[in-house]
Amino acid sequence: MARILVTGALGQIGSELVPALRAQFGSESVVATDIRRPSANGGLGAGPFEHLDCTSIRQVQEMVRRFDVGGIYHLASLLSAVAEEKPQAAWELNMGGLYRVLEVARQYGCALFFPSSIGAFGPTTPRQGTPQDTIQRPTTMYGVAKVASELLCDYYALRLGVDARGLRLPGLISHTAPPGGGTTDYAVDIFYQAIRYGHYTCFLRPDARLDMMYMPDAIRAMIELMAADPGRLRHRNAFNVTAMSFTPEELAAEIRRHIPEFRIDYDVDPVRQAIADSWPQSIDDGAARAEWGWAPAYDLAATTTDMLDKLGGKLNATT
Ligand code: SER
């Protein structure tokens, strides 16, 4: 069987997608790659790990040839807040990396998964019930690259025959990789701080409402989309998906149901607040539900219970 290549395997999504793919398809069938080196207990499980700079087309070609790759999950990218600090580097990696990986997918007949984001929307997009097909004029470098990436994936699918598929993911909540420079990362960091200190200072306003999803749902969505019957897919790329929508103060209240003494205060970062203000508050994922049967399993209560349980176990084991 042709192997699956994952770029950005040590990032927030990759560190959970790789073990899930390996559990389903076998350890040797999944080639994990990243520009960083894994730590000794990297957590990706048994199976090949390779160093890969996906802005080098030669390196991507070599990897695809060497491992007889048939499908690529292209996850390597900078998140929104980091991309605002380093817009040139973000364009080079987020756009340049995708372009080269799409080219190699075309040359070698690989399928490709691309994670777009709620960041692909902007201040002129309807913020409630954000439709699948709507205005996309983002004002961040992260968003500009995501919209261009969605269009490039569509182009490669329609005109160049690449089986490119993708999701617009909301903020992802997870306990494996530490928070890494996203605007929605407050919803990850808050759990670490709640367990360690019973207190969190939030960089978004108490009423900053954003779409979110627990990582097990996101991983399942990615794998299910790539396995979906292409005959049913009217859209291929950039499916809106969501599981819940909440504000920092609502999340804090949910955590307080488990840790009654938990306290939150606010020191708003204007850059990240402006990014959040330009994103939807609740997106409509009807197309994903209709075209490939998307349905989330974790709401806010279930996510909070599982996060506190899993992260609590992990932090206790390391202290
Ligand atoms: N979670 C991402 C971020 O905040 C959005 O896709 O950057």
JSON list of C-alpha atoms in Angstrom, two decimals, residues 61-280:
[
{"chain": "A", "resi": 61, "resn": "GLN", "atom": "CA", "xyz": [10.00, 14.97, -4.27]},
{"chain": "A", "resi": 62, "resn": "GLU", "atom": "CA", "xyz": [12.73, 12.85, -2.73]},
{"chain": "A", "resi": 63, "resn": "MET", "atom": "CA", "xyz": [10.50, 11.95, 0.24]},
{"chain": "A", "resi": 64, "resn": "VAL", "atom": "CA", "xyz": [7.54, 11.00, -1.97]},
{"chain": "A", "resi": 65, "resn": "ARG", "atom": "CA", "xyz": [9.71, 8.83, -4.25]},
{"chain": "A", "resi": 66, "resn": "ARG", "atom": "CA", "xyz": [11.64, 7.17, -1.45]},
{"chain": "A", "resi": 67, "resn": "PHE", "atom": "CA", "xyz": [8.57, 6.16, 0.56]},
{"chain": "A", "resi": 68, "resn": "ASP", "atom": "CA", "xyz": [6.18, 5.55, -2.35]},
{"chain": "A", "resi": 69, "resn": "VAL", "atom": "CA", "xyz": [3.76, 8.14, -0.95]},
{"chain": "A", "resi": 70, "resn": "GLY", "atom": "CA", "xyz": [0.13, 8.09, -2.13]},
{"chain": "A", "resi": 71, "resn": "GLY", "atom": "CA", "xyz": [-1.42, 10.69, 0.20]},
{"chain": "A", "resi": 72, "resn": "ILE", "atom": "CA", "xyz": [-0.12, 13.80, 1.97]},
{"chain": "A", "resi": 73, "resn": "TYR", "atom": "CA", "xyz": [-1.49, 15.59, 5.03]},
{"chain": "A", "resi": 74, "resn": "HIS", "atom": "CA", "xyz": [0.20, 18.96, 4.65]},
{"chain": "A", "resi": 75, "resn": "LEU", "atom": "CA", "xyz": [0.14, 20.54, 8.11]},
{"chain": "A", "resi": 76, "resn": "ALA", "atom": "CA", "xyz": [3.37, 22.60, 8.21]},
{"chain": "A", "resi": 77, "resn": "SER", "atom": "CA", "xyz": [2.49, 26.26, 8.78]},
{"chain": "A", "resi": 78, "resn": "LEU", "atom": "CA", "xyz": [2.80, 29.19, 11.18]},
{"chain": "A", "resi": 79, "resn": "LEU", "atom": "CA", "xyz": [-0.29, 30.04, 13.29]},
{"chain": "A", "resi": 80, "resn": "SER", "atom": "CA", "xyz": [-2.04, 33.41, 13.25]},
{"chain": "A", "resi": 81, "resn": "ALA", "atom": "CA", "xyz": [-0.32, 35.41, 15.99]},
{"chain": "A", "resi": 82, "resn": "VAL", "atom": "CA", "xyz": [3.18, 34.27, 14.96]},
{"chain": "A", "resi": 83, "resn": "ALA", "atom": "CA", "xyz": [2.32, 35.01, 11.33]},
{"chain": "A", "resi": 84, "resn": "GLU", "atom": "CA", "xyz": [1.44, 38.61, 12.28]},
{"chain": "A", "resi": 85, "resn": "GLU", "atom": "CA", "xyz": [4.88, 38.94, 13.90]},
{"chain": "A", "resi": 86, "resn": "LYS", "atom": "CA", "xyz": [6.67, 37.43, 10.90]},
{"chain": "A", "resi": 87, "resn": "PRO", "atom": "CA", "xyz": [4.47, 38.02, 7.84]},
{"chain": "A", "resi": 88, "resn": "GLN", "atom": "CA", "xyz": [7.20, 37.39, 5.26]},
{"chain": "A", "resi": 89, "resn": "ALA", "atom": "CA", "xyz": [8.23, 34.08, 6.83]},
{"chain": "A", "resi": 90, "resn": "ALA", "atom": "CA", "xyz": [4.55, 33.11, 7.14]},
{"chain": "A", "resi": 91, "resn": "TRP", "atom": "CA", "xyz": [3.91, 33.73, 3.45]},
{"chain": "A", "resi": 92, "resn": "GLU", "atom": "CA", "xyz": [7.01, 31.79, 2.49]},
{"chain": "A", "resi": 93, "resn": "LEU", "atom": "CA", "xyz": [6.10, 28.76, 4.60]},
{"chain": "A", "resi": 94, "resn": "ASN", "atom": "CA", "xyz": [2.30, 28.81, 4.50]},
{"chain": "A", "resi": 95, "resn": "MET", "atom": "CA", "xyz": [1.98, 29.58, 0.79]},
{"chain": "A", "resi": 96, "resn": "GLY", "atom": "CA", "xyz": [5.34, 28.49, -0.56]},
{"chain": "A", "resi": 97, "resn": "GLY", "atom": "CA", "xyz": [5.18, 25.16, 1.25]},
{"chain": "A", "resi": 98, "resn": "LEU", "atom": "CA", "xyz": [1.69, 24.39, -0.02]},
{"chain": "A", "resi": 99, "resn": "TYR", "atom": "CA", "xyz": [2.56, 25.34, -3.61]},
{"chain": "A", "resi": 100, "resn": "ARG", "atom": "CA", "xyz": [5.53, 22.98, -3.65]},
{"chain": "A", "resi": 101, "resn": "VAL", "atom": "CA", "xyz": [3.65, 20.13, -1.99]},
{"chain": "A", "resi": 102, "resn": "LEU", "atom": "CA", "xyz": [0.76, 20.54, -4.48]},
{"chain": "A", "resi": 103, "resn": "GLU", "atom": "CA", "xyz": [3.22, 20.45, -7.36]},
{"chain": "A", "resi": 104, "resn": "VAL", "atom": "CA", "xyz": [4.74, 17.22, -6.07]},
{"chain": "A", "resi": 105, "resn": "ALA", "atom": "CA", "xyz": [1.24, 15.79, -5.51]},
{"chain": "A", "resi": 106, "resn": "ARG", "atom": "CA", "xyz": [0.49, 16.58, -9.17]},
{"chain": "A", "resi": 107, "resn": "GLN", "atom": "CA", "xyz": [3.74, 15.06, -10.40]},
{"chain": "A", "resi": 108, "resn": "TYR", "atom": "CA", "xyz": [3.37, 11.83, -8.41]},
{"chain": "A", "resi": 109, "resn": "GLY", "atom": "CA", "xyz": [-0.43, 11.43, -8.33]},
{"chain": "A", "resi": 110, "resn": "CYS", "atom": "CA", "xyz": [-0.83, 11.90, -4.55]},
{"chain": "A", "resi": 111, "resn": "ALA", "atom": "CA", "xyz": [-4.03, 12.89, -2.75]},
{"chain": "A", "resi": 112, "resn": "LEU", "atom": "CA", "xyz": [-3.63, 15.92, -0.49]},
{"chain": "A", "resi": 113, "resn": "PHE", "atom": "CA", "xyz": [-5.28, 17.15, 2.70]},
{"chain": "A", "resi": 114, "resn": "PHE", "atom": "CA", "xyz": [-5.01, 20.87, 3.51]},
{"chain": "A", "resi": 115, "resn": "PRO", "atom": "CA", "xyz": [-6.17, 22.47, 6.77]},
{"chain": "A", "resi": 116, "resn": "SER", "atom": "CA", "xyz": [-7.73, 25.85, 6.17]},
{"chain": "A", "resi": 117, "resn": "SER", "atom": "CA", "xyz": [-9.17, 27.79, 9.08]},
{"chain": "A", "resi": 118, "resn": "ILE", "atom": "CA", "xyz": [-11.78, 30.21, 10.38]},
{"chain": "A", "resi": 119, "resn": "GLY", "atom": "CA", "xyz": [-8.88, 32.62, 9.83]},
{"chain": "A", "resi": 120, "resn": "ALA", "atom": "CA", "xyz": [-9.73, 32.53, 6.11]},
{"chain": "A", "resi": 121, "resn": "PHE", "atom": "CA", "xyz": [-12.67, 34.81, 6.92]},
{"chain": "A", "resi": 122, "resn": "GLY", "atom": "CA", "xyz": [-12.47, 38.53, 7.65]},
{"chain": "A", "resi": 123, "resn": "PRO", "atom": "CA", "xyz": [-14.30, 41.51, 9.13]},
{"chain": "A", "resi": 124, "resn": "THR", "atom": "CA", "xyz": [-16.74, 41.76, 6.19]},
{"chain": "A", "resi": 125, "resn": "THR", "atom": "CA", "xyz": [-17.78, 38.08, 6.50]},
{"chain": "A", "resi": 126, "resn": "PRO", "atom": "CA", "xyz": [-21.13, 37.47, 8.26]},
{"chain": "A", "resi": 127, "resn": "ARG", "atom": "CA", "xyz": [-20.07, 36.53, 11.80]},
{"chain": "A", "resi": 128, "resn": "GLN", "atom": "CA", "xyz": [-23.07, 34.42, 12.82]},
{"chain": "A", "resi": 129, "resn": "GLY", "atom": "CA", "xyz": [-24.04, 31.33, 10.86]},
{"chain": "A", "resi": 130, "resn": "THR", "atom": "CA", "xyz": [-21.09, 32.04, 8.55]},
{"chain": "A", "resi": 131, "resn": "PRO", "atom": "CA", "xyz": [-22.04, 30.32, 5.27]},
{"chain": "A", "resi": 132, "resn": "GLN", "atom": "CA", "xyz": [-19.86, 27.80, 3.42]},
{"chain": "A", "resi": 133, "resn": "ASP", "atom": "CA", "xyz": [-19.65, 30.14, 0.42]},
{"chain": "A", "resi": 134, "resn": "THR", "atom": "CA", "xyz": [-19.36, 33.77, 1.52]},
{"chain": "A", "resi": 135, "resn": "ILE", "atom": "CA", "xyz": [-17.19, 36.91, 1.50]},
{"chain": "A", "resi": 136, "resn": "GLN", "atom": "CA", "xyz": [-13.54, 36.19, 2.41]},
{"chain": "A", "resi": 137, "resn": "ARG", "atom": "CA", "xyz": [-11.46, 39.33, 2.81]},
{"chain": "A", "resi": 138, "resn": "PRO", "atom": "CA", "xyz": [-9.19, 38.47, 5.79]},
{"chain": "A", "resi": 139, "resn": "THR", "atom": "CA", "xyz": [-6.94, 41.17, 7.23]},
{"chain": "A", "resi": 140, "resn": "THR", "atom": "CA", "xyz": [-4.18, 38.93, 8.64]},
{"chain": "A", "resi": 141, "resn": "MET", "atom": "CA", "xyz": [-1.25, 37.36, 6.80]},
{"chain": "A", "resi": 142, "resn": "TYR", "atom": "CA", "xyz": [-2.41, 33.99, 8.16]},
{"chain": "A", "resi": 143, "resn": "GLY", "atom": "CA", "xyz": [-5.85, 34.54, 6.61]},
{"chain": "A", "resi": 144, "resn": "VAL", "atom": "CA", "xyz": [-4.54, 35.92, 3.31]},
{"chain": "A", "resi": 145, "resn": "ALA", "atom": "CA", "xyz": [-2.41, 32.79, 2.91]},
{"chain": "A", "resi": 146, "resn": "LYS", "atom": "CA", "xyz": [-5.33, 30.52, 3.90]},
{"chain": "A", "resi": 147, "resn": "VAL", "atom": "CA", "xyz": [-7.69, 32.02, 1.28]},
{"chain": "A", "resi": 148, "resn": "ALA", "atom": "CA", "xyz": [-5.01, 31.84, -1.39]},
{"chain": "A", "resi": 149, "resn": "SER", "atom": "CA", "xyz": [-4.33, 28.24, -0.32]},
{"chain": "A", "resi": 150, "resn": "GLU", "atom": "CA", "xyz": [-8.00, 27.30, -0.59]},
{"chain": "A", "resi": 151, "resn": "LEU", "atom": "CA", "xyz": [-8.09, 28.73, -4.12]},
{"chain": "A", "resi": 152, "resn": "LEU", "atom": "CA", "xyz": [-4.84, 27.02, -5.09]},
{"chain": "A", "resi": 153, "resn": "CYS", "atom": "CA", "xyz": [-6.17, 23.65, -3.84]},
{"chain": "A", "resi": 154, "resn": "ASP", "atom": "CA", "xyz": [-9.38, 24.20, -5.84]},
{"chain": "A", "resi": 155, "resn": "TYR", "atom": "CA", "xyz": [-7.31, 25.02, -8.92]},
{"chain": "A", "resi": 156, "resn": "TYR", "atom": "CA", "xyz": [-5.13, 21.93, -8.59]},
{"chain": "A", "resi": 157, "resn": "ALA", "atom": "CA", "xyz": [-8.25, 19.79, -8.11]},
{"chain": "A", "resi": 158, "resn": "LEU", "atom": "CA", "xyz": [-10.30, 21.29, -10.95]},
{"chain": "A", "resi": 159, "resn": "ARG", "atom": "CA", "xyz": [-7.63, 21.94, -13.56]},
{"chain": "A", "resi": 160, "resn": "LEU", "atom": "CA", "xyz": [-4.70, 19.70, -12.72]},
{"chain": "A", "resi": 161, "resn": "GLY", "atom": "CA", "xyz": [-6.46, 16.58, -11.42]},
{"chain": "A", "resi": 162, "resn": "VAL", "atom": "CA", "xyz": [-5.03, 16.51, -7.86]},
{"chain": "A", "resi": 163, "resn": "ASP", "atom": "CA", "xyz": [-7.38, 14.93, -5.30]},
{"chain": "A", "resi": 164, "resn": "ALA", "atom": "CA", "xyz": [-6.99, 17.89, -2.92]},
{"chain": "A", "resi": 165, "resn": "ARG", "atom": "CA", "xyz": [-9.45, 18.09, -0.05]},
{"chain": "A", "resi": 166, "resn": "GLY", "atom": "CA", "xyz": [-9.63, 20.26, 3.06]},
{"chain": "A", "resi": 167, "resn": "LEU", "atom": "CA", "xyz": [-11.42, 21.69, 6.06]},
{"chain": "A", "resi": 168, "resn": "ARG", "atom": "CA", "xyz": [-11.77, 25.14, 7.57]},
{"chain": "A", "resi": 169, "resn": "LEU", "atom": "CA", "xyz": [-10.90, 24.21, 11.12]},
{"chain": "A", "resi": 170, "resn": "PRO", "atom": "CA", "xyz": [-11.97, 26.29, 14.13]},
{"chain": "A", "resi": 171, "resn": "GLY", "atom": "CA", "xyz": [-9.80, 26.77, 17.23]},
{"chain": "A", "resi": 172, "resn": "LEU", "atom": "CA", "xyz": [-8.47, 23.37, 18.28]},
{"chain": "A", "resi": 173, "resn": "ILE", "atom": "CA", "xyz": [-8.31, 22.28, 21.92]},
{"chain": "A", "resi": 174, "resn": "SER", "atom": "CA", "xyz": [-5.77, 19.58, 22.70]},
{"chain": "A", "resi": 175, "resn": "HIS", "atom": "CA", "xyz": [-3.54, 18.22, 25.44]},
{"chain": "A", "resi": 176, "resn": "THR", "atom": "CA", "xyz": [-0.65, 16.68, 23.49]},
{"chain": "A", "resi": 177, "resn": "ALA", "atom": "CA", "xyz": [1.27, 19.60, 21.94]},
{"chain": "A", "resi": 178, "resn": "PRO", "atom": "CA", "xyz": [1.73, 22.80, 23.98]},
{"chain": "A", "resi": 179, "resn": "PRO", "atom": "CA", "xyz": [-0.01, 25.98, 22.73]},
{"chain": "A", "resi": 180, "resn": "GLY", "atom": "CA", "xyz": [1.91, 27.37, 19.74]},
{"chain": "A", "resi": 181, "resn": "GLY", "atom": "CA", "xyz": [1.10, 30.95, 18.74]},
{"chain": "A", "resi": 182, "resn": "GLY", "atom": "CA", "xyz": [-2.56, 30.80, 17.72]},
{"chain": "A", "resi": 183, "resn": "THR", "atom": "CA", "xyz": [-5.25, 33.34, 18.63]},
{"chain": "A", "resi": 184, "resn": "THR", "atom": "CA", "xyz": [-7.51, 30.52, 19.79]},
{"chain": "A", "resi": 185, "resn": "ASP", "atom": "CA", "xyz": [-4.71, 29.01, 21.92]},
{"chain": "A", "resi": 186, "resn": "TYR", "atom": "CA", "xyz": [-6.06, 30.69, 25.06]},
{"chain": "A", "resi": 187, "resn": "ALA", "atom": "CA", "xyz": [-8.57, 27.81, 25.10]},
{"chain": "A", "resi": 188, "resn": "VAL", "atom": "CA", "xyz": [-5.64, 25.37, 25.44]},
{"chain": "A", "resi": 189, "resn": "ASP", "atom": "CA", "xyz": [-3.43, 27.38, 27.78]},
{"chain": "A", "resi": 190, "resn": "ILE", "atom": "CA", "xyz": [-6.30, 28.00, 30.20]},
{"chain": "A", "resi": 191, "resn": "PHE", "atom": "CA", "xyz": [-6.40, 24.27, 31.04]},
{"chain": "A", "resi": 192, "resn": "TYR", "atom": "CA", "xyz": [-2.65, 24.12, 31.80]},
{"chain": "A", "resi": 193, "resn": "GLN", "atom": "CA", "xyz": [-2.89, 27.17, 34.06]},
{"chain": "A", "resi": 194, "resn": "ALA", "atom": "CA", "xyz": [-6.12, 26.01, 35.72]},
{"chain": "A", "resi": 195, "resn": "ILE", "atom": "CA", "xyz": [-4.55, 22.70, 36.69]},
{"chain": "A", "resi": 196, "resn": "ARG", "atom": "CA", "xyz": [-1.18, 24.15, 37.72]},
{"chain": "A", "resi": 197, "resn": "TYR", "atom": "CA", "xyz": [-2.17, 27.41, 39.41]},
{"chain": "A", "resi": 198, "resn": "GLY", "atom": "CA", "xyz": [-5.99, 27.62, 39.59]},
{"chain": "A", "resi": 199, "resn": "HIS", "atom": "CA", "xyz": [-5.67, 30.95, 37.80]},
{"chain": "A", "resi": 200, "resn": "TYR", "atom": "CA", "xyz": [-5.42, 32.20, 34.21]},
{"chain": "A", "resi": 201, "resn": "THR", "atom": "CA", "xyz": [-4.83, 35.63, 32.68]},
{"chain": "A", "resi": 202, "resn": "CYS", "atom": "CA", "xyz": [-6.56, 35.69, 29.32]},
{"chain": "A", "resi": 203, "resn": "PHE", "atom": "CA", "xyz": [-5.26, 37.67, 26.32]},
{"chain": "A", "resi": 204, "resn": "LEU", "atom": "CA", "xyz": [-8.75, 37.92, 24.76]},
{"chain": "A", "resi": 205, "resn": "ARG", "atom": "CA", "xyz": [-11.75, 39.81, 26.14]},
{"chain": "A", "resi": 206, "resn": "PRO", "atom": "CA", "xyz": [-14.27, 37.87, 28.27]},
{"chain": "A", "resi": 207, "resn": "ASP", "atom": "CA", "xyz": [-16.87, 38.06, 25.47]},
{"chain": "A", "resi": 208, "resn": "ALA", "atom": "CA", "xyz": [-14.62, 37.05, 22.53]},
{"chain": "A", "resi": 209, "resn": "ARG", "atom": "CA", "xyz": [-16.78, 34.33, 20.98]},
{"chain": "A", "resi": 210, "resn": "LEU", "atom": "CA", "xyz": [-15.09, 31.90, 18.56]},
{"chain": "A", "resi": 211, "resn": "ASP", "atom": "CA", "xyz": [-15.76, 28.48, 17.05]},
{"chain": "A", "resi": 212, "resn": "MET", "atom": "CA", "xyz": [-13.83, 25.62, 18.65]},
{"chain": "A", "resi": 213, "resn": "MET", "atom": "CA", "xyz": [-13.34, 21.86, 18.39]},
{"chain": "A", "resi": 214, "resn": "TYR", "atom": "CA", "xyz": [-11.74, 19.16, 20.52]},
{"chain": "A", "resi": 215, "resn": "MET", "atom": "CA", "xyz": [-8.81, 17.49, 18.78]},
{"chain": "A", "resi": 216, "resn": "PRO", "atom": "CA", "xyz": [-10.29, 13.95, 18.58]},
{"chain": "A", "resi": 217, "resn": "ASP", "atom": "CA", "xyz": [-13.15, 15.36, 16.49]},
{"chain": "A", "resi": 218, "resn": "ALA", "atom": "CA", "xyz": [-10.73, 17.27, 14.26]},
{"chain": "A", "resi": 219, "resn": "ILE", "atom": "CA", "xyz": [-8.58, 14.17, 13.65]},
{"chain": "A", "resi": 220, "resn": "ARG", "atom": "CA", "xyz": [-11.65, 12.11, 12.82]},
{"chain": "A", "resi": 221, "resn": "ALA", "atom": "CA", "xyz": [-12.93, 14.85, 10.47]},
{"chain": "A", "resi": 222, "resn": "MET", "atom": "CA", "xyz": [-9.65, 14.85, 8.53]},
{"chain": "A", "resi": 223, "resn": "ILE", "atom": "CA", "xyz": [-9.51, 11.08, 8.15]},
{"chain": "A", "resi": 224, "resn": "GLU", "atom": "CA", "xyz": [-13.22, 10.83, 7.27]},
{"chain": "A", "resi": 225, "resn": "LEU", "atom": "CA", "xyz": [-13.00, 13.58, 4.64]},
{"chain": "A", "resi": 226, "resn": "MET", "atom": "CA", "xyz": [-10.08, 11.84, 2.92]},
{"chain": "A", "resi": 227, "resn": "ALA", "atom": "CA", "xyz": [-12.04, 8.56, 2.90]},
{"chain": "A", "resi": 228, "resn": "ALA", "atom": "CA", "xyz": [-15.30, 10.17, 1.68]},
{"chain": "A", "resi": 229, "resn": "ASP", "atom": "CA", "xyz": [-16.89, 9.12, -1.61]},
{"chain": "A", "resi": 230, "resn": "PRO", "atom": "CA", "xyz": [-15.70, 11.80, -4.08]},
{"chain": "A", "resi": 231, "resn": "GLY", "atom": "CA", "xyz": [-18.98, 11.45, -5.98]},
{"chain": "A", "resi": 232, "resn": "ARG", "atom": "CA", "xyz": [-20.80, 13.05, -3.03]},
{"chain": "A", "resi": 233, "resn": "LEU", "atom": "CA", "xyz": [-18.43, 16.00, -2.67]},
{"chain": "A", "resi": 234, "resn": "ARG", "atom": "CA", "xyz": [-19.82, 19.13, -4.28]},
{"chain": "A", "resi": 235, "resn": "HIS", "atom": "CA", "xyz": [-17.17, 21.13, -2.45]},
{"chain": "A", "resi": 236, "resn": "ARG", "atom": "CA", "xyz": [-13.79, 19.43, -2.07]},
{"chain": "A", "resi": 237, "resn": "ASN", "atom": "CA", "xyz": [-11.80, 22.00, -0.20]},
{"chain": "A", "resi": 238, "resn": "ALA", "atom": "CA", "xyz": [-12.33, 24.30, 2.71]},
{"chain": "A", "resi": 239, "resn": "PHE", "atom": "CA", "xyz": [-15.37, 22.66, 4.28]},
{"chain": "A", "resi": 240, "resn": "ASN", "atom": "CA", "xyz": [-16.62, 24.68, 7.27]},
{"chain": "A", "resi": 241, "resn": "VAL", "atom": "CA", "xyz": [-16.55, 22.42, 10.36]},
{"chain": "A", "resi": 242, "resn": "THR", "atom": "CA", "xyz": [-17.28, 23.32, 13.95]},
{"chain": "A", "resi": 243, "resn": "ALA", "atom": "CA", "xyz": [-18.25, 21.62, 17.19]},
{"chain": "A", "resi": 244, "resn": "MET", "atom": "CA", "xyz": [-18.98, 24.46, 19.63]},
{"chain": "A", "resi": 245, "resn": "SER", "atom": "CA", "xyz": [-18.74, 28.20, 20.01]},
{"chain": "A", "resi": 246, "resn": "PHE", "atom": "CA", "xyz": [-17.92, 29.89, 23.32]},
{"chain": "A", "resi": 247, "resn": "THR", "atom": "CA", "xyz": [-16.30, 32.89, 25.01]},
{"chain": "A", "resi": 248, "resn": "PRO", "atom": "CA", "xyz": [-13.43, 32.90, 27.53]},
{"chain": "A", "resi": 249, "resn": "GLU", "atom": "CA", "xyz": [-15.88, 33.64, 30.33]},
{"chain": "A", "resi": 250, "resn": "GLU", "atom": "CA", "xyz": [-18.10, 30.70, 29.34]},
{"chain": "A", "resi": 251, "resn": "LEU", "atom": "CA", "xyz": [-15.09, 28.37, 29.21]},
{"chain": "A", "resi": 252, "resn": "ALA", "atom": "CA", "xyz": [-13.95, 29.61, 32.63]},
{"chain": "A", "resi": 253, "resn": "ALA", "atom": "CA", "xyz": [-17.42, 28.91, 34.04]},
{"chain": "A", "resi": 254, "resn": "GLU", "atom": "CA", "xyz": [-17.29, 25.36, 32.67]},
{"chain": "A", "resi": 255, "resn": "ILE", "atom": "CA", "xyz": [-13.83, 24.79, 34.22]},
{"chain": "A", "resi": 256, "resn": "ARG", "atom": "CA", "xyz": [-15.20, 26.11, 37.54]},
{"chain": "A", "resi": 257, "resn": "ARG", "atom": "CA", "xyz": [-17.70, 23.23, 37.57]},
{"chain": "A", "resi": 258, "resn": "HIS", "atom": "CA", "xyz": [-14.65, 20.97, 38.09]},
{"chain": "A", "resi": 259, "resn": "ILE", "atom": "CA", "xyz": [-12.28, 23.38, 39.88]},
{"chain": "A", "resi": 260, "resn": "PRO", "atom": "CA", "xyz": [-14.56, 25.73, 41.90]},
{"chain": "A", "resi": 261, "resn": "GLU", "atom": "CA", "xyz": [-11.70, 27.96, 43.08]},
{"chain": "A", "resi": 262, "resn": "PHE", "atom": "CA", "xyz": [-10.48, 28.62, 39.49]},
{"chain": "A", "resi": 263, "resn": "ARG", "atom": "CA", "xyz": [-10.07, 32.35, 38.75]},
{"chain": "A", "resi": 264, "resn": "ILE", "atom": "CA", "xyz": [-9.71, 34.14, 35.42]},
{"chain": "A", "resi": 265, "resn": "ASP", "atom": "CA", "xyz": [-8.66, 37.73, 34.76]},
{"chain": "A", "resi": 266, "resn": "TYR", "atom": "CA", "xyz": [-7.93, 39.61, 31.57]},
{"chain": "A", "resi": 267, "resn": "ASP", "atom": "CA", "xyz": [-4.92, 41.39, 30.10]},
{"chain": "A", "resi": 268, "resn": "VAL", "atom": "CA", "xyz": [-6.08, 41.91, 26.54]},
{"chain": "A", "resi": 269, "resn": "ASP", "atom": "CA", "xyz": [-3.48, 41.71, 23.79]},
{"chain": "A", "resi": 270, "resn": "PRO", "atom": "CA", "xyz": [-4.67, 44.19, 21.12]},
{"chain": "A", "resi": 271, "resn": "VAL", "atom": "CA", "xyz": [-3.09, 42.22, 18.26]},
{"chain": "A", "resi": 272, "resn": "ARG", "atom": "CA", "xyz": [-4.77, 38.93, 19.09]},
{"chain": "A", "resi": 273, "resn": "GLN", "atom": "CA", "xyz": [-8.04, 40.62, 20.08]},
{"chain": "A", "resi": 274, "resn": "ALA", "atom": "CA", "xyz": [-8.11, 42.36, 16.67]},
{"chain": "A", "resi": 275, "resn": "ILE", "atom": "CA", "xyz": [-7.53, 39.00, 14.98]},
{"chain": "A", "resi": 276, "resn": "ALA", "atom": "CA", "xyz": [-10.38, 37.41, 16.99]},
{"chain": "A", "resi": 277, "resn": "ASP", "atom": "CA", "xyz": [-12.66, 40.37, 16.18]},
{"chain": "A", "resi": 278, "resn": "SER", "atom": "CA", "xyz": [-12.15, 39.72, 12.46]},
{"chain": "A", "resi": 279, "resn": "TRP", "atom": "CA", "xyz": [-13.17, 36.03, 12.69]},
{"chain": "A", "resi": 280, "resn": "PRO", "atom": "CA", "xyz": [-16.64, 34.42, 12.75]}
]
